[in-house]
Each structure stands twice: as structure tokens, then as C-alpha cells.
């Protein structure tokens, strides 16, 4: 039973991070290789607001809003120039952005671990589940947030005008622009949402178990989850997250915990051999990239 | 004053290929103007230059001016010209294939979404029944209707249609031609139409331009063009009968210049 809980928690973490890769890729074909760093930055923003703002809820809300703004600003000041240009140049700038964020984080918050939960004065009680399993409060919250985020994204993409515009721009940016859709607004929205959801994951992980600069590794491990799912599919990111988590927790339990960090990439390689377009990806996507 | 005035337009692809050399067009308010010409003449490039390019097209207006309602719009991105009132129905990839018909229409930023949706369904009743159909599964005629309808959702003043009849049956073409006439008459739109079939174009348009190799070689009222021997010969299938020799074609090319 504990095994199932661990898979669910880790799967939710990967899925919550992976949807950010999918959102940006789907609308602009850009692999955001700074997503892990942006997620970590979100968690550090919570560290900052936790020490600066008295009310814990206000601190959390402010950090979440800030992370959304960071995503939009990254688009406006960095990625905007690449709109409608070569995808490779854009991907390389995300690599540079990631390195910059890591530098800033080390400079401002040093390499020592931070515990925003203590700063906010919150507990993290362990909840007993039927079947003798346990789950920490913030892990349970993370699963709940992942479910809400995914449900929200599905409704948004399917039924809202801006969601339709995001899908339209992802299919054919030129036609979208000719129909009067402002690509900059669509891409800024995608970056904002991606950074926002990633930062939520970062904050919840940090609240659960603290953070230091190695959090980037979690973001990196969520990348195979997004790829396994197909990179342009939200359902795929959810399934990919759960699949990678299942294999990883299985390997930790039955083989060797030291292998944990390589498992997502092994799953990825296996996937690329069997079904290169991912679980739910579109086969034609492959030709276009 | 003309709603759209293109003066001496030059468009270059990839900084090397000049596709349009000094084209001038004038589209008066409320008119239907047709641009005729064979494949590769520069018709699509001209319309796309008016609508605007994205970086990934690697195309640029290098000379001349494009004025819409008195404002210079050369090299504005498409979403800006769309916001100013220019809608383009492109030649290919004119709908979002993975969106439904209703989503294709709803995704367009529109000042009056409800009223315009009614207008569009009144104009193309067939689309009203196809709302949930994936646009990629539409027939050619339905696809063209949807593309025009989506163009109208933005409440444009100028509607540009690239290749109205290409690949469509005569019945579908006649139906679409009627819709364009209604769009001008009932909605008061100005229309700039690109057509390879001169017969179709000159039956709808008031005025026409003939493009070849990126240049305007002939211009005039639809009536004049219909009666023009070169148009009769080379675009309307000819009445003189018999095949023309290369010398005649050369003669035609030489004489044509004087009509420009
Ligand atoms: N994206 C492009 N890159 C380079 N050349 C192009 C591109 N698009 C069109 N051309 C060239 O420009 C010329 C005009 O093309 P186009 O405007 O599509 O003609 P038409 O619509 O009249 O058939 C052609 O010679 C074509 O090969
Ligand atoms: Mg063309």
C-alpha cells in the first residue's frame, strides 16, 4: 500500500512539472530546458516571501503570483525575440536562462538547504491511510493540486477562447496570426502558466521536505516523463509522470535505491526505441521537430 | 480615396529571391478587385505582404508602400493588420485541422462574437450544422466556407481571398462566388480576390489586375478585361481557335507591356 502511495506522490510531482514542458512545447515547439530552474526559482521565491511577509497564506499567494509573473517576463524579455524564428536558437536561450537562474539562486540563497515550512510556521503531519500506509500532509496536498491543475488545464484548453487560441497557435502560428490572434499574448500566457505550475510543484516539494539547488534534478527527471507522454499531450504528461514514477519507485524498492536518478532516463530510452512519438503524442510531430 | 493602396511593392524571400517587382494596386472602398495570373506570378506573395509576414517566412517588403485607410502597414505582423481590419483567407492551410468548426470560429478575436456568429451562419447555413465536426474532415468547399467565415469573425473591412475556386467543383465555386457578392452587398466589405480562373474572377469583380513574373502586365475594369484579346486568349481559353506558336506568344508578351 505504501508502494502505491509513493508512486502516486512521485507521479504527481512529475506530472505537475511535466505539464509545463508540454504547455510551452505545444504552443511554440520550444523545449524549455530552464523549466527545472524556473521551478526551483519558484520555491526560492517562497523562501523569500516567507521571511519577508508576516501572514503565511499571503506569503504563499504572493510567491505563486510572482512565479506567474516570472514566466511572463521570461517570455517578454527573452523568448519574445525568438517568436516565429528558429526553434533551435530559442532552445539554446532556455539553456542559458537555466544557467543564469542557478547562478542567481546560489548567489542569493547560497547552497545550504532552506526550510520554508518552518519559516511559515506550518506543520506537516503524517496522515494514516487505510492499509497501513502513510502520507505527509503536503504530499497529499501536492496530489490534490496536481489533480486540480490538470482538470483546470483541460477545461481551459477545451472551452475557453484563450485555450482555443493556444491550441490554434500550436497548430499553425501563421494562420493564428492572420486570424488576428496575438502570438505574443498566447506565448506569454503559455510561459506564465508553465512557470506557475512548475513553481507550485517546487513550492509544495520545498514545503514537504525543504530545498537546495539540487531541486533542479527533479525538474530534469520530469522531462523524460513529458517526453514519454509525447510532449504535446497533457494526458501523455500525466500518464508519463505516473509511468516513470512507477518504474522508479519499483527500482528503489526491488533493485537498488542508488539507481533512482537514472531510472527516468532509462525509461525514456526504452520509450524512444519502442514508440518514439510517445504514449499519446502525435506521430506527425516527429517529422516537424 | 482607395481603402487599400499598394504602390511599387517589392517583396524579397530569403534576402535573395525577388517574388514581386514594383506592383501597384488600388482597391476602392466597397469594390471587388481580382488579381489574375498563372502559377508563380506573385499573387499570393502580394496578398501575404499586405497581411504581413512572420519571421519564419523569411520574407520582407523591401520597396514601396502599402497603405490601408491612409496608414502605412508595410511589414506589420499579421495580427496587427488583422486588428486594423484586414482578413486574409490563405491559399493553403486555411483552417486549424484539429479544432472543430465552432472552435475555429470562436478562437478568432472578435469585437462582436455573438452577432458575427449569427451573420456567418446566415451566410453559410451549412456551417451551422457542422459546429462539432473536426475542421480537418471538411470537404474542400466547406473548408473554404469556414475559412471565409473565420475571416469575417474579426469584423474586417477588407477581405482577401487567395484562390477562391482552386480545387473546388463548379457548383461549390458558384456558391462561394454568391457568398462573396452577398458579403459585399450586405456587410459592405471590400474584397480583394486572387484567382487563376479568369472566368470566375471576372464574373464577380469590378476591376482586375493581371500579374506575371511579379509584375502587373494588364489592368482594367472587369468588362474591359473580359473583352481584351490577350485575356480571352490566355486566361479565358481563347476563341481564336487553334494552337498558337511560340512567336505569337512572344508577340503577346511584347504587346502586353503597353497595356500595363
Ligand atoms: N517561401 C518562399 N520562399 C522563396 N520563394 C518563394 C516563397 N514563396 C513563394 N516564392 C516564390 O515567389 C514567386 C511567387 O510565388 P507566389 O506568390 O506563391 O505565386 P502565385 O500565388 O501567383 O502562384 C514564385 O516564383 C515562388 O517560387
Ligand atoms: Mg498562390
Coordinates of C-alpha atoms and ligand atoms in Angstrom, one line a residue:
Chain A
X1 CA 0.0 0.0 0.0
X2 CA 2.8 2.4 0.8
X3 CA 4.2 1.5 -2.6
X4 CA 1.1 2.8 -4.3
X5 CA 1.2 6.0 -2.2
X6 CA 4.8 6.6 -3.1
X7 CA 4.1 6.1 -6.8
X8 CA 1.1 8.4 -6.6
X9 CA 3.2 11.2 -4.8
X10 CA 6.2 10.9 -7.2
X11 CA 3.9 10.6 -10.2
X12 CA 2.0 13.7 -9.1
X13 CA 5.3 15.6 -8.8
X14 CA 6.5 14.6 -12.2
X15 CA 3.1 15.2 -13.8
X16 CA 2.8 18.7 -12.2
X17 CA 6.2 19.6 -13.5
X18 CA 5.8 17.9 -16.9
X19 CA 2.7 19.8 -17.9
X20 CA 4.9 23.0 -18.0
X21 CA 7.2 21.4 -20.6
X22 CA 4.1 20.3 -22.6
X23 CA 2.4 23.8 -22.4
X24 CA 5.4 25.6 -23.8
X25 CA 6.2 22.9 -26.4
X26 CA 2.7 22.6 -27.6
X27 CA 2.2 26.3 -28.4
X28 CA 5.7 27.2 -29.6
X29 CA 7.6 23.9 -30.3
X30 CA 10.3 25.1 -27.9
X31 CA 11.8 22.7 -25.4
X32 CA 12.1 24.8 -22.3
X33 CA 15.3 23.4 -20.8
X34 CA 15.1 26.0 -18.0
X35 CA 11.9 24.6 -16.6
X36 CA 13.6 22.8 -13.8
X37 CA 15.4 26.0 -12.8
X38 CA 12.2 28.0 -13.0
X39 CA 10.5 25.5 -10.7
X40 CA 13.4 25.8 -8.3
X41 CA 13.2 29.6 -8.5
X42 CA 9.5 29.4 -7.6
X43 CA 10.4 27.5 -4.5
X44 CA 13.1 30.1 -3.5
X45 CA 10.6 32.9 -4.1
X46 CA 8.5 31.2 -1.4
X47 CA 11.6 31.2 0.9
X48 CA 11.9 34.9 0.2
X49 CA 8.3 35.8 0.8
X50 CA 8.1 33.5 3.9
X51 CA 10.8 35.5 5.6
X52 CA 9.5 38.9 4.4
X53 CA 5.7 38.7 4.8
X54 CA 4.0 38.1 8.1
X55 CA 0.9 36.1 7.1
X56 CA 1.9 32.7 5.8
X57 CA -1.1 32.5 3.3
X58 CA -0.3 35.9 1.9
X59 CA 3.4 34.8 1.6
X60 CA 2.3 31.7 -0.3
X61 CA -0.1 33.6 -2.5
X62 CA 2.4 36.3 -3.3
X63 CA 5.1 33.7 -4.2
X64 CA 2.6 31.9 -6.5
X65 CA 1.7 35.2 -8.2
X66 CA 5.3 36.2 -8.6
X67 CA 6.1 32.9 -10.3
X68 CA 3.4 33.5 -12.8
X69 CA 4.9 37.0 -13.4
X70 CA 8.4 35.5 -13.8
X71 CA 7.1 33.2 -16.6
X72 CA 5.5 36.1 -18.4
X73 CA 8.6 38.3 -18.0
X74 CA 10.9 35.5 -19.3
X75 CA 8.8 35.4 -22.4
X76 CA 8.6 39.1 -22.8
X77 CA 12.3 39.9 -22.3
X78 CA 14.0 36.8 -23.6
X79 CA 11.9 34.4 -25.7
X80 CA 9.8 37.1 -27.4
X81 CA 12.6 37.9 -29.8
X82 CA 12.5 34.3 -31.0
X83 CA 8.8 34.2 -31.8
X84 CA 8.4 32.9 -35.4
X85 CA 12.2 32.4 -35.7
X86 CA 14.4 29.3 -35.4
X87 CA 13.4 26.9 -32.7
X88 CA 17.0 25.8 -32.0
X89 CA 18.0 29.4 -31.0
X90 CA 15.1 29.5 -28.6
X91 CA 16.0 26.2 -27.0
X92 CA 19.6 27.3 -26.6
X93 CA 18.5 30.5 -24.9
X94 CA 16.5 28.5 -22.4
X95 CA 19.7 26.6 -21.6
X96 CA 21.4 29.9 -20.9
X97 CA 18.5 31.1 -18.9
X98 CA 18.7 28.0 -16.7
X99 CA 22.4 28.6 -16.0
X100 CA 21.7 32.2 -15.1
X101 CA 18.9 31.2 -12.7
X102 CA 21.2 28.6 -11.0
X103 CA 23.8 31.3 -10.6
X104 CA 21.4 33.8 -9.1
X105 CA 20.0 31.2 -6.7
X106 CA 23.4 30.3 -5.4
X107 CA 24.3 34.0 -5.0
X108 CA 21.2 35.0 -3.2
X109 CA 20.3 31.9 -1.1
X110 CA 23.7 30.1 -1.0
X111 CA 23.9 26.3 -1.3
X112 CA 22.7 25.5 2.2
X113 CA 19.2 23.9 2.5
X114 CA 16.2 26.1 3.2
X115 CA 13.0 25.2 5.0
X116 CA 10.2 27.5 4.1
X117 CA 7.7 25.4 6.1
X118 CA 9.4 26.2 9.3
X119 CA 9.6 29.9 8.3
X120 CA 5.9 29.9 7.7
X121 CA 5.2 28.1 11.0
X122 CA 3.3 25.2 9.4
X123 CA 3.2 21.6 10.5
X124 CA 3.5 18.6 8.1
X125 CA 1.5 15.9 9.9
X126 CA 1.7 12.4 8.7
X127 CA -1.7 11.1 7.7
X128 CA -2.6 7.4 8.2
X129 CA -4.3 5.8 5.2
X130 CA -6.2 2.6 5.1
X131 CA -3.9 -0.4 4.6
X132 CA -1.3 0.9 6.9
X133 CA 0.2 3.4 4.6
X134 CA 1.2 7.0 5.5
X135 CA 1.3 10.2 3.6
X136 CA 2.6 13.6 4.7
X137 CA 0.1 16.4 4.6
X138 CA 2.0 18.4 1.9
X139 CA 2.4 15.2 -0.3
X140 CA -1.3 14.7 -0.1
X141 CA -1.8 18.4 -1.0
X142 CA 0.5 18.0 -3.9
X143 CA -1.6 15.2 -5.3
X144 CA -4.7 17.3 -4.9
X145 CA -3.1 20.3 -6.5
X146 CA -1.9 18.2 -9.5
X147 CA -5.5 16.9 -9.9
X148 CA -6.9 20.4 -9.8
X149 CA -4.3 21.9 -12.2
X150 CA -4.9 19.1 -14.7
X151 CA -8.6 19.5 -14.5
X152 CA -8.3 23.2 -14.8
X153 CA -6.0 23.0 -17.8
X154 CA -8.3 20.6 -19.6
X155 CA -11.3 22.8 -19.2
X156 CA -9.2 25.9 -20.1
X157 CA -7.8 24.5 -23.3
X158 CA -11.0 22.9 -24.4
X159 CA -13.6 25.5 -23.6
X160 CA -12.1 29.0 -23.1
X161 CA -11.3 31.3 -26.1
X162 CA -7.7 31.7 -24.9
X163 CA -7.3 28.0 -24.6
X164 CA -8.6 27.5 -28.2
X165 CA -6.1 30.3 -29.3
X166 CA -3.3 28.4 -27.6
X167 CA -4.2 25.2 -29.5
X168 CA -4.6 27.1 -32.7
X169 CA -1.2 28.9 -32.4
X170 CA 0.4 25.5 -31.6
X171 CA -1.0 24.0 -34.8
X172 CA -0.3 26.9 -37.2
X173 CA 1.2 30.1 -35.8
X174 CA 1.0 31.9 -39.2
X175 CA -2.7 31.2 -39.6
X176 CA -3.3 32.1 -36.0
X177 CA -1.7 35.5 -36.5
X178 CA -3.6 36.0 -39.8
X179 CA -6.8 35.4 -37.9
X180 CA -5.8 38.2 -35.5
X181 CA -4.5 36.1 -32.6
X182 CA -1.7 37.9 -30.9
X183 CA 1.1 35.2 -30.8
X184 CA 3.0 37.2 -28.1
X185 CA 0.0 37.1 -25.8
X186 CA -0.5 33.4 -26.4
X187 CA 3.1 32.5 -25.8
X188 CA 3.4 34.8 -22.8
X189 CA 0.3 33.0 -21.4
X190 CA 1.9 29.6 -22.0
X191 CA 5.1 30.6 -20.3
X192 CA 3.2 32.1 -17.4
X193 CA 1.1 29.0 -16.9
X194 CA 4.1 26.7 -17.3
X195 CA 6.2 28.6 -14.8
X196 CA 3.2 28.9 -12.4
X197 CA 2.5 25.2 -12.4
X198 CA 6.2 24.3 -12.2
X199 CA 6.7 26.7 -9.3
X200 CA 3.7 25.2 -7.5
X201 CA 5.4 21.8 -7.7
X202 CA 8.7 23.4 -6.4
X203 CA 6.9 25.1 -3.5
X204 CA 5.0 22.0 -2.4
X205 CA 8.1 19.9 -2.6
X206 CA 10.0 22.5 -0.6
X207 CA 7.2 22.7 2.0
X208 CA 7.2 19.0 2.3
X209 CA 11.0 18.4 2.6
X210 CA 13.0 21.6 2.2
X211 CA 15.1 22.6 -0.8
X212 CA 18.5 23.4 -2.0
X213 CA 20.0 23.8 -5.5
X214 CA 19.7 20.1 -6.2
X215 CA 16.0 20.5 -6.8
X216 CA 16.8 21.1 -10.4
X217 CA 17.4 17.4 -10.7
X218 CA 13.7 16.7 -10.0
X219 CA 12.8 19.1 -12.8
X220 CA 15.2 17.3 -15.1
X221 CA 13.7 13.9 -14.2
X222 CA 10.3 15.2 -15.0
X223 CA 11.5 15.9 -18.6
X224 CA 11.5 12.2 -19.5
X225 CA 8.0 12.0 -18.1
X226 CA 6.8 14.7 -20.5
X227 CA 8.7 13.1 -23.4
X228 CA 7.4 9.6 -22.6
X229 CA 3.9 11.0 -22.8
X230 CA 4.6 12.6 -26.1
X231 CA 5.5 16.2 -25.3
X232 CA 2.5 17.7 -27.0
X233 CA -0.2 15.9 -24.9
X234 CA -1.4 16.7 -21.4
X235 CA -2.9 13.3 -20.9
X236 CA 0.5 12.0 -22.0
X237 CA 2.3 14.1 -19.4
X238 CA 0.0 12.7 -16.7
X239 CA 0.5 9.1 -17.9
X240 CA 4.2 9.6 -18.4
X241 CA 4.6 11.0 -14.9
X242 CA 2.9 8.0 -13.4
X243 CA 4.8 5.5 -15.5
X244 CA 8.2 7.0 -14.7
X245 CA 7.3 7.2 -11.0
X246 CA 6.1 3.5 -11.1
X247 CA 9.3 2.3 -12.6
X248 CA 11.4 4.5 -10.3
X249 CA 9.7 3.5 -7.1
X250 CA 9.8 -0.1 -8.2
X251 CA 13.5 0.0 -8.8
X252 CA 14.2 1.7 -5.5
X253 CA 12.1 -0.9 -3.7
X254 CA 13.2 -4.1 -5.5
X255 CA 16.5 -3.3 -7.1
X256 CA 18.8 -0.6 -5.8
X257 CA 17.9 2.9 -4.4
X258 CA 21.1 4.2 -6.0
X259 CA 19.6 3.8 -9.4
X260 CA 16.7 6.2 -8.7
X261 CA 18.2 9.1 -10.6
X262 CA 18.9 7.2 -13.8
X263 CA 15.6 5.4 -14.0
X264 CA 13.6 8.2 -15.7
X265 CA 16.2 8.4 -18.4
X266 CA 16.3 4.6 -18.9
X267 CA 12.5 4.7 -19.3
X268 CA 13.0 7.5 -21.8
X269 CA 15.5 5.5 -23.9
X270 CA 13.3 2.4 -23.8
X271 CA 10.4 4.5 -24.9
X272 CA 12.3 6.1 -27.8
X273 CA 13.1 2.6 -29.0
X274 CA 9.6 1.2 -28.8
X275 CA 7.4 4.2 -29.6
X276 CA 9.4 7.3 -30.4
X277 CA 6.4 9.6 -30.7
X278 CA 5.4 8.9 -27.1
X279 CA 2.4 7.3 -25.4
X280 CA -0.1 10.0 -26.5
X281 CA 2.0 12.2 -28.9
X282 CA 1.1 12.6 -32.5
X283 CA 3.2 10.6 -34.9
X284 CA 3.5 13.5 -37.3
X285 CA 5.0 15.7 -34.6
X286 CA 8.2 13.8 -35.1
X287 CA 8.7 15.0 -38.6
X288 CA 8.1 18.5 -37.7
X289 CA 10.7 18.9 -35.0
Chain B
X1 CA -9.7 57.6 -51.7
X2 CA -8.8 53.9 -52.1
X3 CA -9.2 51.8 -49.0
X4 CA -6.1 49.9 -49.9
X5 CA -3.3 51.3 -52.0
X6 CA -0.2 49.3 -52.9
X7 CA 2.5 51.3 -54.5
X8 CA 5.5 49.9 -56.2
X9 CA 5.6 46.9 -54.0
X10 CA 8.8 44.7 -53.9
X11 CA 8.9 41.5 -51.9
X12 CA 12.1 39.5 -51.3
X13 CA 12.2 36.0 -49.9
X14 CA 15.3 34.7 -48.0
X15 CA 17.1 38.0 -48.8
X16 CA 17.6 36.7 -52.4
X17 CA 14.5 35.8 -54.3
X18 CA 12.5 38.8 -55.5
X19 CA 9.0 37.5 -56.0
X20 CA 7.2 40.8 -56.6
X21 CA 8.8 43.6 -58.6
X22 CA 7.1 47.0 -58.3
X23 CA 3.4 46.0 -58.1
X24 CA 0.9 48.8 -57.7
X25 CA -2.8 48.1 -56.9
X26 CA -5.7 50.2 -55.8
X27 CA -8.7 48.8 -54.1
X28 CA -11.5 51.3 -53.7
X29 CA -13.9 51.1 -50.7
X30 CA -16.7 48.7 -51.4
X31 CA -15.2 47.3 -54.6
X32 CA -14.4 43.7 -55.5
X33 CA -11.0 43.6 -57.1
X34 CA -9.5 40.5 -58.7
X35 CA -5.8 39.6 -59.2
X36 CA -5.3 37.1 -62.0
X37 CA -2.2 35.3 -63.1
X38 CA -0.6 31.9 -63.6
X39 CA 1.2 29.9 -61.0
X40 CA 4.2 31.7 -59.5
X41 CA 3.1 35.1 -60.8
X42 CA 3.4 36.6 -57.3
X43 CA -0.3 36.8 -56.4
X44 CA -0.1 35.0 -53.0
X45 CA 3.1 36.9 -52.2
X46 CA 1.3 40.2 -52.8
X47 CA -1.7 39.3 -50.6
X48 CA 0.6 38.0 -47.9
X49 CA 2.7 41.1 -48.0
X50 CA -0.5 43.1 -47.3
X51 CA -1.5 40.8 -44.4
X52 CA 2.1 40.7 -43.1
X53 CA 4.8 38.1 -42.7
X54 CA 6.2 36.3 -39.7
X55 CA 9.9 35.8 -39.1
X56 CA 9.7 32.2 -40.2
X57 CA 8.5 33.2 -43.7
X58 CA 11.8 34.9 -44.2
X59 CA 10.1 37.4 -46.5
X60 CA 10.2 41.2 -46.4
X61 CA 8.7 44.2 -48.2
X62 CA 11.9 45.9 -49.4
X63 CA 10.4 48.6 -51.5
X64 CA 7.2 50.5 -52.0
X65 CA 4.3 51.3 -49.7
X66 CA 1.2 49.6 -48.6
X67 CA -1.4 51.9 -47.3
X68 CA -4.7 50.8 -45.7
X69 CA -7.1 53.6 -44.9
X70 CA -4.3 56.1 -45.1
X71 CA -1.9 54.3 -42.8
X72 CA 1.3 52.7 -43.8
X73 CA 1.1 49.0 -43.0
X74 CA 4.2 47.5 -44.8
X75 CA 6.0 44.9 -42.6
X76 CA 3.4 45.0 -39.8
X77 CA 2.9 41.5 -38.3
X78 CA -0.4 39.7 -39.4
X79 CA -2.1 40.1 -36.0
X80 CA -1.7 43.9 -36.3
X81 CA -3.1 44.2 -39.8
X82 CA -6.0 41.9 -38.7
X83 CA -6.7 44.2 -35.8
X84 CA -6.8 47.1 -38.3
X85 CA -9.4 45.3 -40.3
X86 CA -7.7 43.2 -42.9
X87 CA -8.6 39.5 -43.1
X88 CA -6.7 37.0 -45.3
X89 CA -8.0 33.6 -46.3
X90 CA -4.8 32.0 -47.3
X91 CA -4.3 29.6 -50.2
X92 CA -3.4 26.5 -48.2
X93 CA -3.7 25.6 -44.5
X94 CA -6.7 27.9 -44.2
X95 CA -8.3 26.2 -41.1
X96 CA -7.0 24.6 -37.9
X97 CA -7.5 20.9 -38.8
X98 CA -7.5 19.7 -35.2
X99 CA -10.0 22.3 -34.0
X100 CA -13.7 21.9 -34.5
X101 CA -15.6 24.2 -36.9
X102 CA -17.1 26.0 -33.9
X103 CA -13.7 26.3 -32.2
X104 CA -12.1 27.7 -35.4
X105 CA -14.7 30.5 -35.3
X106 CA -14.6 31.0 -31.5
X107 CA -10.8 31.3 -31.4
X108 CA -10.9 34.5 -33.6
X109 CA -10.6 37.7 -31.5
X110 CA -13.9 39.4 -32.3
X111 CA -15.5 42.7 -31.3
X112 CA -19.0 41.2 -31.5
X113 CA -18.7 37.4 -31.3
X114 CA -22.4 36.6 -30.9
X115 CA -23.7 38.9 -33.6
X116 CA -20.9 37.9 -36.1
X117 CA -21.5 34.2 -35.4
X118 CA -25.2 34.8 -36.4
X119 CA -24.1 36.7 -39.5
X120 CA -21.7 33.9 -40.5
X121 CA -24.2 31.2 -40.0
X122 CA -26.8 33.1 -42.0
X123 CA -24.2 33.5 -44.8
X124 CA -23.1 29.8 -44.7
X125 CA -26.1 27.8 -43.2
X126 CA -24.1 24.6 -43.8
X127 CA -21.5 25.6 -41.2
X128 CA -24.2 25.9 -38.5
X129 CA -24.9 22.2 -38.7
X130 CA -21.2 21.3 -38.7
X131 CA -20.1 23.0 -35.4
X132 CA -18.8 19.9 -33.8
X133 CA -17.1 18.5 -36.9
X134 CA -13.3 18.5 -36.8
X135 CA -12.2 21.0 -39.4
X136 CA -9.7 18.6 -40.9
X137 CA -12.5 16.4 -42.0
X138 CA -14.4 19.0 -44.0
X139 CA -14.7 18.9 -47.8
X140 CA -12.9 21.5 -49.9
X141 CA -15.9 23.7 -50.3
X142 CA -16.8 23.5 -46.6
X143 CA -13.3 24.3 -45.7
X144 CA -13.3 27.4 -47.9
X145 CA -16.6 28.5 -46.3
X146 CA -15.2 28.0 -42.8
X147 CA -12.0 30.0 -43.7
X148 CA -14.1 32.9 -45.1
X149 CA -16.4 32.7 -42.1
X150 CA -13.4 32.8 -39.7
X151 CA -12.1 35.8 -41.6
X152 CA -15.4 37.6 -41.1
X153 CA -15.5 36.9 -37.3
X154 CA -12.8 39.5 -36.9
X155 CA -15.2 42.2 -38.3
X156 CA -12.8 43.2 -41.1
X157 CA -13.2 46.0 -43.6
X158 CA -11.1 44.3 -46.3
X159 CA -11.5 40.6 -47.0
X160 CA -8.7 39.0 -49.1
X161 CA -9.2 35.5 -50.5
X162 CA -6.3 33.7 -52.1
X163 CA -7.5 31.2 -54.7
X164 CA -11.3 31.1 -54.2
X165 CA -12.0 28.3 -56.6
X166 CA -8.8 26.2 -56.6
X167 CA -9.7 22.5 -56.4
X168 CA -13.4 23.1 -56.0
X169 CA -16.3 21.9 -58.1
X170 CA -18.2 24.4 -60.4
X171 CA -21.2 24.2 -58.1
X172 CA -19.2 25.0 -54.9
X173 CA -17.4 27.8 -56.7
X174 CA -20.7 29.4 -57.8
X175 CA -22.0 29.1 -54.3
X176 CA -18.9 30.8 -52.9
X177 CA -19.0 33.5 -55.6
X178 CA -22.5 34.2 -54.5
X179 CA -21.4 34.5 -50.9
X180 CA -18.8 37.0 -51.8
X181 CA -21.3 39.1 -53.6
X182 CA -23.6 39.0 -50.5
X183 CA -20.6 39.9 -48.3
X184 CA -20.0 43.0 -50.3
X185 CA -23.7 43.9 -50.6
X186 CA -25.0 43.1 -47.2
X187 CA -21.9 43.6 -45.0
X188 CA -20.4 46.4 -47.0
X189 CA -17.0 44.8 -47.2
X190 CA -14.3 45.5 -49.7
X191 CA -12.9 42.3 -51.3
X192 CA -9.5 41.6 -52.9
X193 CA -9.6 38.2 -54.7
X194 CA -6.9 36.1 -56.2
X195 CA -8.0 33.7 -58.9
X196 CA -6.4 31.5 -61.5
X197 CA -9.7 31.2 -63.3
X198 CA -10.4 34.5 -65.0
X199 CA -13.9 33.4 -65.9
X200 CA -14.8 33.1 -62.1
X201 CA -12.9 36.2 -61.1
X202 CA -14.3 38.5 -63.8
X203 CA -17.8 37.3 -63.1
X204 CA -17.6 38.7 -59.5
X205 CA -15.1 41.5 -59.7
X206 CA -15.5 45.2 -60.8
X207 CA -11.9 45.6 -61.6
X208 CA -8.9 43.3 -62.3
X209 CA -5.2 43.1 -62.5
X210 CA -3.2 40.6 -64.4
X211 CA 0.2 39.6 -62.8
X212 CA 3.0 37.9 -64.5
X213 CA 6.5 37.2 -63.1
X214 CA 5.9 39.6 -60.2
X215 CA 4.7 42.5 -62.4
X216 CA 1.3 43.9 -63.3
X217 CA 1.0 43.4 -67.1
X218 CA -2.6 44.3 -67.6
X219 CA -5.2 46.2 -65.6
X220 CA -8.8 47.4 -66.2
X221 CA -12.4 47.1 -65.4
X222 CA -13.8 43.5 -65.4
X223 CA -15.7 44.4 -68.6
X224 CA -12.6 45.6 -70.4
X225 CA -10.5 42.6 -69.3
X226 CA -13.2 40.2 -70.4
X227 CA -13.1 41.7 -73.9
X228 CA -9.4 42.1 -74.1
X229 CA -7.9 39.8 -76.7
X230 CA -4.9 38.7 -74.5
X231 CA -7.2 37.8 -71.6
X232 CA -9.5 36.0 -74.0
X233 CA -6.6 34.2 -75.5
X234 CA -4.6 33.2 -72.5
X235 CA -6.9 33.3 -69.5
X236 CA -10.4 32.6 -70.8
X237 CA -9.4 29.7 -73.0
X238 CA -9.5 31.6 -76.3
X239 CA -11.9 32.0 -79.1
X240 CA -9.5 32.4 -82.0
X241 CA -9.1 28.6 -82.0
X242 CA -6.0 26.5 -82.9
X243 CA -2.7 26.4 -81.1
X244 CA -0.6 29.5 -81.0
X245 CA 3.0 29.3 -82.0
X246 CA 5.9 30.5 -79.8
X247 CA 6.2 33.5 -82.0
X248 CA 2.6 34.5 -81.2
X249 CA 3.3 34.2 -77.5
X250 CA 6.3 36.4 -77.9
X251 CA 4.3 38.9 -79.8
X252 CA 1.7 38.8 -77.0
X253 CA 4.4 39.3 -74.4
X254 CA 5.7 42.3 -76.3
X255 CA 2.3 43.9 -76.9
X256 CA 1.2 43.3 -73.3
X257 CA 3.7 45.7 -71.9
X258 CA 1.9 48.6 -73.5
X259 CA -1.3 47.9 -71.5
X260 CA 0.3 47.9 -68.0
Ligands
LIG1 N1 8.5 31.0 -49.1 C1 9.1 31.2 -50.2 N2 10.5 31.3 -50.4 C2 11.1 31.5 -51.6 N3 10.4 31.8 -52.7 C3 9.1 31.8 -52.6 C4 8.3 31.5 -51.4 N4 7.0 31.6 -51.7 C5 6.9 31.9 -53.0 N5 8.1 32.0 -53.6 C6 8.4 32.3 -55.0 O1 7.8 33.6 -55.3 C7 7.2 33.6 -56.6 C8 5.8 33.9 -56.5 O2 5.0 33.0 -55.7 P1 3.5 33.1 -55.3 O3 3.3 34.5 -54.8 O4 3.2 32.0 -54.4 O5 2.8 33.0 -56.7 P2 1.3 32.7 -57.0 O6 0.5 32.8 -55.8 O7 0.9 33.7 -58.0 O8 1.2 31.3 -57.6 C9 7.4 32.2 -57.1 O9 8.5 32.2 -58.0 C10 7.7 31.3 -55.9 O10 8.6 30.3 -56.3
LIG2 MG1 -0.7 31.4 -54.9

